[in-house]
PDB file of C-alpha atoms in Angstrom:
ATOM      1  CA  UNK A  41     261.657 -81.915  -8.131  1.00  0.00           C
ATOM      2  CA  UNK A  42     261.672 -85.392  -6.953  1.00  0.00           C
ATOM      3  CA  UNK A  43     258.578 -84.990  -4.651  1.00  0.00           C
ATOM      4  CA  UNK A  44     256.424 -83.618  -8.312  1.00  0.00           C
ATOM      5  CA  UNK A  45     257.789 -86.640  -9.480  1.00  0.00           C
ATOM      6  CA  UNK A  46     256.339 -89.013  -6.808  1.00  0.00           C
ATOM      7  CA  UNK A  47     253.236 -87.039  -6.877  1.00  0.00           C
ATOM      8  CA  UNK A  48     252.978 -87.520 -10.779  1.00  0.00           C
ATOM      9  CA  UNK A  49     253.986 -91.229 -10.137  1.00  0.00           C
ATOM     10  CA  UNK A  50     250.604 -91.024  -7.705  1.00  0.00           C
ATOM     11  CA  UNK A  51     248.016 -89.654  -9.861  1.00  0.00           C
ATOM     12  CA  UNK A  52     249.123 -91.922 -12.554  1.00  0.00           C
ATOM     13  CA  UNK A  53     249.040 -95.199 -10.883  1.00  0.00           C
ATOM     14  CA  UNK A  54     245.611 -94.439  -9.152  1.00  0.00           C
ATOM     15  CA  UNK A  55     244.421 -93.549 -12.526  1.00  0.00           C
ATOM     16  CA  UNK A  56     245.734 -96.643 -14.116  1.00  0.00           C
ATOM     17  CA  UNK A  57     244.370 -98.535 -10.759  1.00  0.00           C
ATOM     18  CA  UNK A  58     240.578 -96.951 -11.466  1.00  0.00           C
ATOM     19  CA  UNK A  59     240.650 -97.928 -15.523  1.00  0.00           C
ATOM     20  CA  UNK A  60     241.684-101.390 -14.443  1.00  0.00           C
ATOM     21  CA  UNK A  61     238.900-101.382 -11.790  1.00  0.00           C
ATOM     22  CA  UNK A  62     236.603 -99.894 -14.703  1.00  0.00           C
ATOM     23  CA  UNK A  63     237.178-102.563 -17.122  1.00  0.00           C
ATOM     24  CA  UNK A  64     237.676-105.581 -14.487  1.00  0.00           C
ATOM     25  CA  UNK A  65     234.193-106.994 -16.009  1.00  0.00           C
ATOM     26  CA  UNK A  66     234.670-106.651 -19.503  1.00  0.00           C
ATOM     27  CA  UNK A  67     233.758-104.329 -22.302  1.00  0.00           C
ATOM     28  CA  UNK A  68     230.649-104.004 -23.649  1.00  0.00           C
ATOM     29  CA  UNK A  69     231.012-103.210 -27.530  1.00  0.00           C
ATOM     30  CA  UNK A  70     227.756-101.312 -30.219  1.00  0.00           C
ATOM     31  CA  UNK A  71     229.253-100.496 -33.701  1.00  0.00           C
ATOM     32  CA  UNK A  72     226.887 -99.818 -35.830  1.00  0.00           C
ATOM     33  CA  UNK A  73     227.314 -98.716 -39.494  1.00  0.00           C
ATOM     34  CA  UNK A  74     224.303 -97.124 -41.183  1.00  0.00           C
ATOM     35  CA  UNK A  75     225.137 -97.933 -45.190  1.00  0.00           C
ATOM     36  CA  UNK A  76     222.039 -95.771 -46.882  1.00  0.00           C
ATOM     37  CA  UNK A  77     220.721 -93.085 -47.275  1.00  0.00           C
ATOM     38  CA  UNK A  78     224.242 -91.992 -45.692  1.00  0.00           C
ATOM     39  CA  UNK A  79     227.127 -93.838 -44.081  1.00  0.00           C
ATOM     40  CA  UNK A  80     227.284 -93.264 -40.786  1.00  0.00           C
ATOM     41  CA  UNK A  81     229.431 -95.183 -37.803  1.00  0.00           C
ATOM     42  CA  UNK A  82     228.739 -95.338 -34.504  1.00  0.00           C
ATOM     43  CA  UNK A  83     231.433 -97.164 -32.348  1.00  0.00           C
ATOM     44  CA  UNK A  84     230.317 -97.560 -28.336  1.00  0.00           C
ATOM     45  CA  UNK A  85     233.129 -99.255 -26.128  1.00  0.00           C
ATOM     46  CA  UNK A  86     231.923 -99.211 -22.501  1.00  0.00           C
ATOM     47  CA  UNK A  87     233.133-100.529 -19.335  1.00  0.00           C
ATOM     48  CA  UNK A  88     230.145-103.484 -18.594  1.00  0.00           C
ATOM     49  CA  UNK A  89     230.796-102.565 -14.720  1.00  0.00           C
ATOM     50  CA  UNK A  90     228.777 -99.015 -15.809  1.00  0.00           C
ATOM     51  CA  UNK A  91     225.634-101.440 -15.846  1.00  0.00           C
ATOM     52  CA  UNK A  92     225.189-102.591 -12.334  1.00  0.00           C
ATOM     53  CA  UNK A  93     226.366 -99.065 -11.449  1.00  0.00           C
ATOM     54  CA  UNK A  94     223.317 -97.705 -13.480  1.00  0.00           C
ATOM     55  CA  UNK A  95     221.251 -99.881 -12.025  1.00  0.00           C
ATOM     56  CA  UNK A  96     221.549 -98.192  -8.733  1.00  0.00           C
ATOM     57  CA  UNK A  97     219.914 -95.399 -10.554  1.00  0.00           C
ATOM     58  CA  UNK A  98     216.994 -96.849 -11.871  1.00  0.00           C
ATOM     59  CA  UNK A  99     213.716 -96.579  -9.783  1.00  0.00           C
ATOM     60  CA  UNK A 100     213.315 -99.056  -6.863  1.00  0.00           C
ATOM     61  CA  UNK A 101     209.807-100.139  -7.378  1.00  0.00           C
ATOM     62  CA  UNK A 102     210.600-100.898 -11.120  1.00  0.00           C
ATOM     63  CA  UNK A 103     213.393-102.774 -10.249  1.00  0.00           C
ATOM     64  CA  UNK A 104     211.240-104.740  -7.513  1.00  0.00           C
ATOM     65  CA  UNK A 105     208.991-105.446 -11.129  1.00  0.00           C
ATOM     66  CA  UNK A 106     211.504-106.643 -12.860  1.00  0.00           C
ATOM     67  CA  UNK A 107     212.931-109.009 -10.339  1.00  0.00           C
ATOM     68  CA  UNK A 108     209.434-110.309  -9.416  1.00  0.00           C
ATOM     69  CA  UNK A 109     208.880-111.270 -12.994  1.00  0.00           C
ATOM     70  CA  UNK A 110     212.563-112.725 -13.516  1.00  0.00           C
ATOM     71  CA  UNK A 111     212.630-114.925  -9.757  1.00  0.00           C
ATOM     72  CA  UNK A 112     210.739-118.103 -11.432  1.00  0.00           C
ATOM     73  CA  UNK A 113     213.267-118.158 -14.464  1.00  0.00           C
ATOM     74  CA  UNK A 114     216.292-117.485 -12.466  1.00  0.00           C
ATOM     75  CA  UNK A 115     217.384-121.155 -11.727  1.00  0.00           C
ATOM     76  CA  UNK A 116     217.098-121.424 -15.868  1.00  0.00           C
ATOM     77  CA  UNK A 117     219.148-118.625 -16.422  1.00  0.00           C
ATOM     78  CA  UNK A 118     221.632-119.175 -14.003  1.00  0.00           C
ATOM     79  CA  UNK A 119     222.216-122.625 -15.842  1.00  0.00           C
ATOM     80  CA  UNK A 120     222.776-121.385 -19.352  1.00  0.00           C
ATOM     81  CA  UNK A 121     224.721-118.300 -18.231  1.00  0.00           C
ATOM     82  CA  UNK A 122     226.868-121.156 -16.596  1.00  0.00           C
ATOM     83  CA  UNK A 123     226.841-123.463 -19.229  1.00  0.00           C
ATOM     84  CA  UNK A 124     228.301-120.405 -21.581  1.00  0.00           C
ATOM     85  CA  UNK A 125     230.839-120.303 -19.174  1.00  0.00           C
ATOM     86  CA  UNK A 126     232.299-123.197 -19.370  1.00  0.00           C
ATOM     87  CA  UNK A 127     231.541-124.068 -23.309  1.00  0.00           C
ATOM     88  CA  UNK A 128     233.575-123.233 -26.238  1.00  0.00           C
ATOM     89  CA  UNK A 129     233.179-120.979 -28.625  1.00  0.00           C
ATOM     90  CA  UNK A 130     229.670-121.947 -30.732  1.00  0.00           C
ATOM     91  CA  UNK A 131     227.114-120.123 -32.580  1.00  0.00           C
ATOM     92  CA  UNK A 132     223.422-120.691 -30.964  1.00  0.00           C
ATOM     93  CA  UNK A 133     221.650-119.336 -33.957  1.00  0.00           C
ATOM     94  CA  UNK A 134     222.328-118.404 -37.535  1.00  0.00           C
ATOM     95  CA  UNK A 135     219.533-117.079 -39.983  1.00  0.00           C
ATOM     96  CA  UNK A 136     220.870-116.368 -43.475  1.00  0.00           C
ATOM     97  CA  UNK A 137     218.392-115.154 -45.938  1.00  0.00           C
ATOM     98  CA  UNK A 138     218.867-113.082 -49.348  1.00  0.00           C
ATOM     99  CA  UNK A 139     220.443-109.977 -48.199  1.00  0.00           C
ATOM    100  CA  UNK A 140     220.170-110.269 -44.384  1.00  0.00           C
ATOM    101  CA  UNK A 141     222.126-112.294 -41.754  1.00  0.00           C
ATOM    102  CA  UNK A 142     222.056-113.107 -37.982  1.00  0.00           C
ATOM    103  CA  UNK A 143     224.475-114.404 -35.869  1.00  0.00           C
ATOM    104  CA  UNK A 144     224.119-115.119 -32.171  1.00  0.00           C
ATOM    105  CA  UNK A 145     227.210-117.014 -30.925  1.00  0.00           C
ATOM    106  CA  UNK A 146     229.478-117.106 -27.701  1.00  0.00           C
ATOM    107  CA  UNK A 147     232.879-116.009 -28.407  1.00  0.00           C
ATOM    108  CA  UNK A 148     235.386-115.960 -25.819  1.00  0.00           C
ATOM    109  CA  UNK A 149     233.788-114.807 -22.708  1.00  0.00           C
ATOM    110  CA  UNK A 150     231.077-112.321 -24.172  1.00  0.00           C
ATOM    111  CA  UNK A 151     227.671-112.934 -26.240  1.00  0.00           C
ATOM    112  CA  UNK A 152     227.943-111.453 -29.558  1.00  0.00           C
ATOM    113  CA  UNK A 153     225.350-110.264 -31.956  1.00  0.00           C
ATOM    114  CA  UNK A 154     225.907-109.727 -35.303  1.00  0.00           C
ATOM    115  CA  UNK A 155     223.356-108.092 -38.092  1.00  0.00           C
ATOM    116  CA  UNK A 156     223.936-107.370 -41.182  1.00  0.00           C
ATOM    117  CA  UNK A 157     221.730-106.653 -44.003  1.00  0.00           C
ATOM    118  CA  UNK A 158     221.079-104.172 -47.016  1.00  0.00           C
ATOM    119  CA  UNK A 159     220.805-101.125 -45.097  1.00  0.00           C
ATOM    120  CA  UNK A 160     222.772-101.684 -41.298  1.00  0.00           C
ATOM    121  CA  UNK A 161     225.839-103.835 -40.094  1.00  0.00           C
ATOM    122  CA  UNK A 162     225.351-103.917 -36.518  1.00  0.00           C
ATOM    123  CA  UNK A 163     227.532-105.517 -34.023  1.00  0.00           C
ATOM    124  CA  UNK A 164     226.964-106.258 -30.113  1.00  0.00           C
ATOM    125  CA  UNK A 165     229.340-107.783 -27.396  1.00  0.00           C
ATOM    126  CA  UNK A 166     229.199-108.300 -24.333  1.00  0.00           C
ATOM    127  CA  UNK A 167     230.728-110.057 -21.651  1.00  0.00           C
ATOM    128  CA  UNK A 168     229.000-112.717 -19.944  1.00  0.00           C
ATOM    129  CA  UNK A 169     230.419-112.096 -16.408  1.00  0.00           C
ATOM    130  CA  UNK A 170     229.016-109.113 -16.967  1.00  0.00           C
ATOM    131  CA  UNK A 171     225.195-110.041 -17.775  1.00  0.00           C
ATOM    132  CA  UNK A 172     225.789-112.464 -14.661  1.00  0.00           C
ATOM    133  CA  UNK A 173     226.332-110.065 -12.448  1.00  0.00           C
ATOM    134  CA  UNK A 174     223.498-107.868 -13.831  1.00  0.00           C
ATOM    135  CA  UNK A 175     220.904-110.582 -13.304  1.00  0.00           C
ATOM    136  CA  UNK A 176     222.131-111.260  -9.628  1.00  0.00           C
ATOM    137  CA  UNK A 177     221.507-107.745  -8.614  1.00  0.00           C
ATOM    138  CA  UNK A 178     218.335-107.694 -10.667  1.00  0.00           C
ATOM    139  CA  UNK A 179     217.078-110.742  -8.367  1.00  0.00           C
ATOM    140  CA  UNK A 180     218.194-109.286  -5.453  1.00  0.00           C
ATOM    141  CA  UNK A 181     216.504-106.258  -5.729  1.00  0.00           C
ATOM    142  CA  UNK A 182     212.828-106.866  -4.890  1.00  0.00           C
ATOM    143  CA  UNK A 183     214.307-108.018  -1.371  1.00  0.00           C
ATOM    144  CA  UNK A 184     216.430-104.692  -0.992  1.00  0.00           C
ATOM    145  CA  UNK A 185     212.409-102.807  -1.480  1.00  0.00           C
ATOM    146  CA  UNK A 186     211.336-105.057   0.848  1.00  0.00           C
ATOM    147  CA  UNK A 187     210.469-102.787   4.165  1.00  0.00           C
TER     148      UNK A 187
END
């Protein structure tokens, strides 16, 4: 009886290990709630260390693209993701107009995106270690096509 026990005490720490691993980046939250014709909800919580993951499976030479396009900007973007690191919380842009509104803001560690208007509330976070990490292995990708 005691060995089941260990062996339950097993699985269940490496399966607590693996979620932590999982969500050691962040979460990346979508809710969206569709207000007409019908109300509908959609609520997406995903570990944001699934994105570098699936970018292993996108295609090589598209990747190679990408990263050609993004190498002159990188020193840019590798400033303001830093920057967001180290700021406080601050909204970088608001646009309120009769029945809509926008909010892009840094909250906590994540970029969130809020929209809401007559039809759709929609709401987007995610963590900037995250994108971080996504745009290093984007830039190092055209020299991992390289033959």
């Amino acid at each position: 009886m005691i060995l089941l026990g260990k062996l339950a005490l097993g699985f269940a720490g490496t399966a607590l290990a693996g979620a932590g691993l999982l969500c050691s980046e962040g979460m990346i939250v979508v809710n969206v709630v569709e207000k007409s014709p019908e109300r509908h909800h959609i609520f997406v919580p995903a570990p944001a260390l699934l994105v570098p993951i699936g970018m292993h499976f996108a295609p090589k030479e598209k990747l190679a693209e990408a990263s050609r396009e993004i190498r002159p900007y990188l020193p840019t973007i590798r400033a303001a993701i830093e920057a967001l690191r180290e700021s406080e919380d601050i909204t970088l842009v608001e646009v309120k107009e009769p029945g809509q509104h926008v909010r892009v803001a840094k909250s906590g560690g994540s970029i969130v995106v809020d929209v809401d208007d007559e039809e759709n509330t929609v709401h987007v976070s995610t963590p900037i270690r995250a994108m971080s990490s996504a745009i290093e292995q984007l830039a190092a990708a055209d020299s991992t096509t390289q033959p």
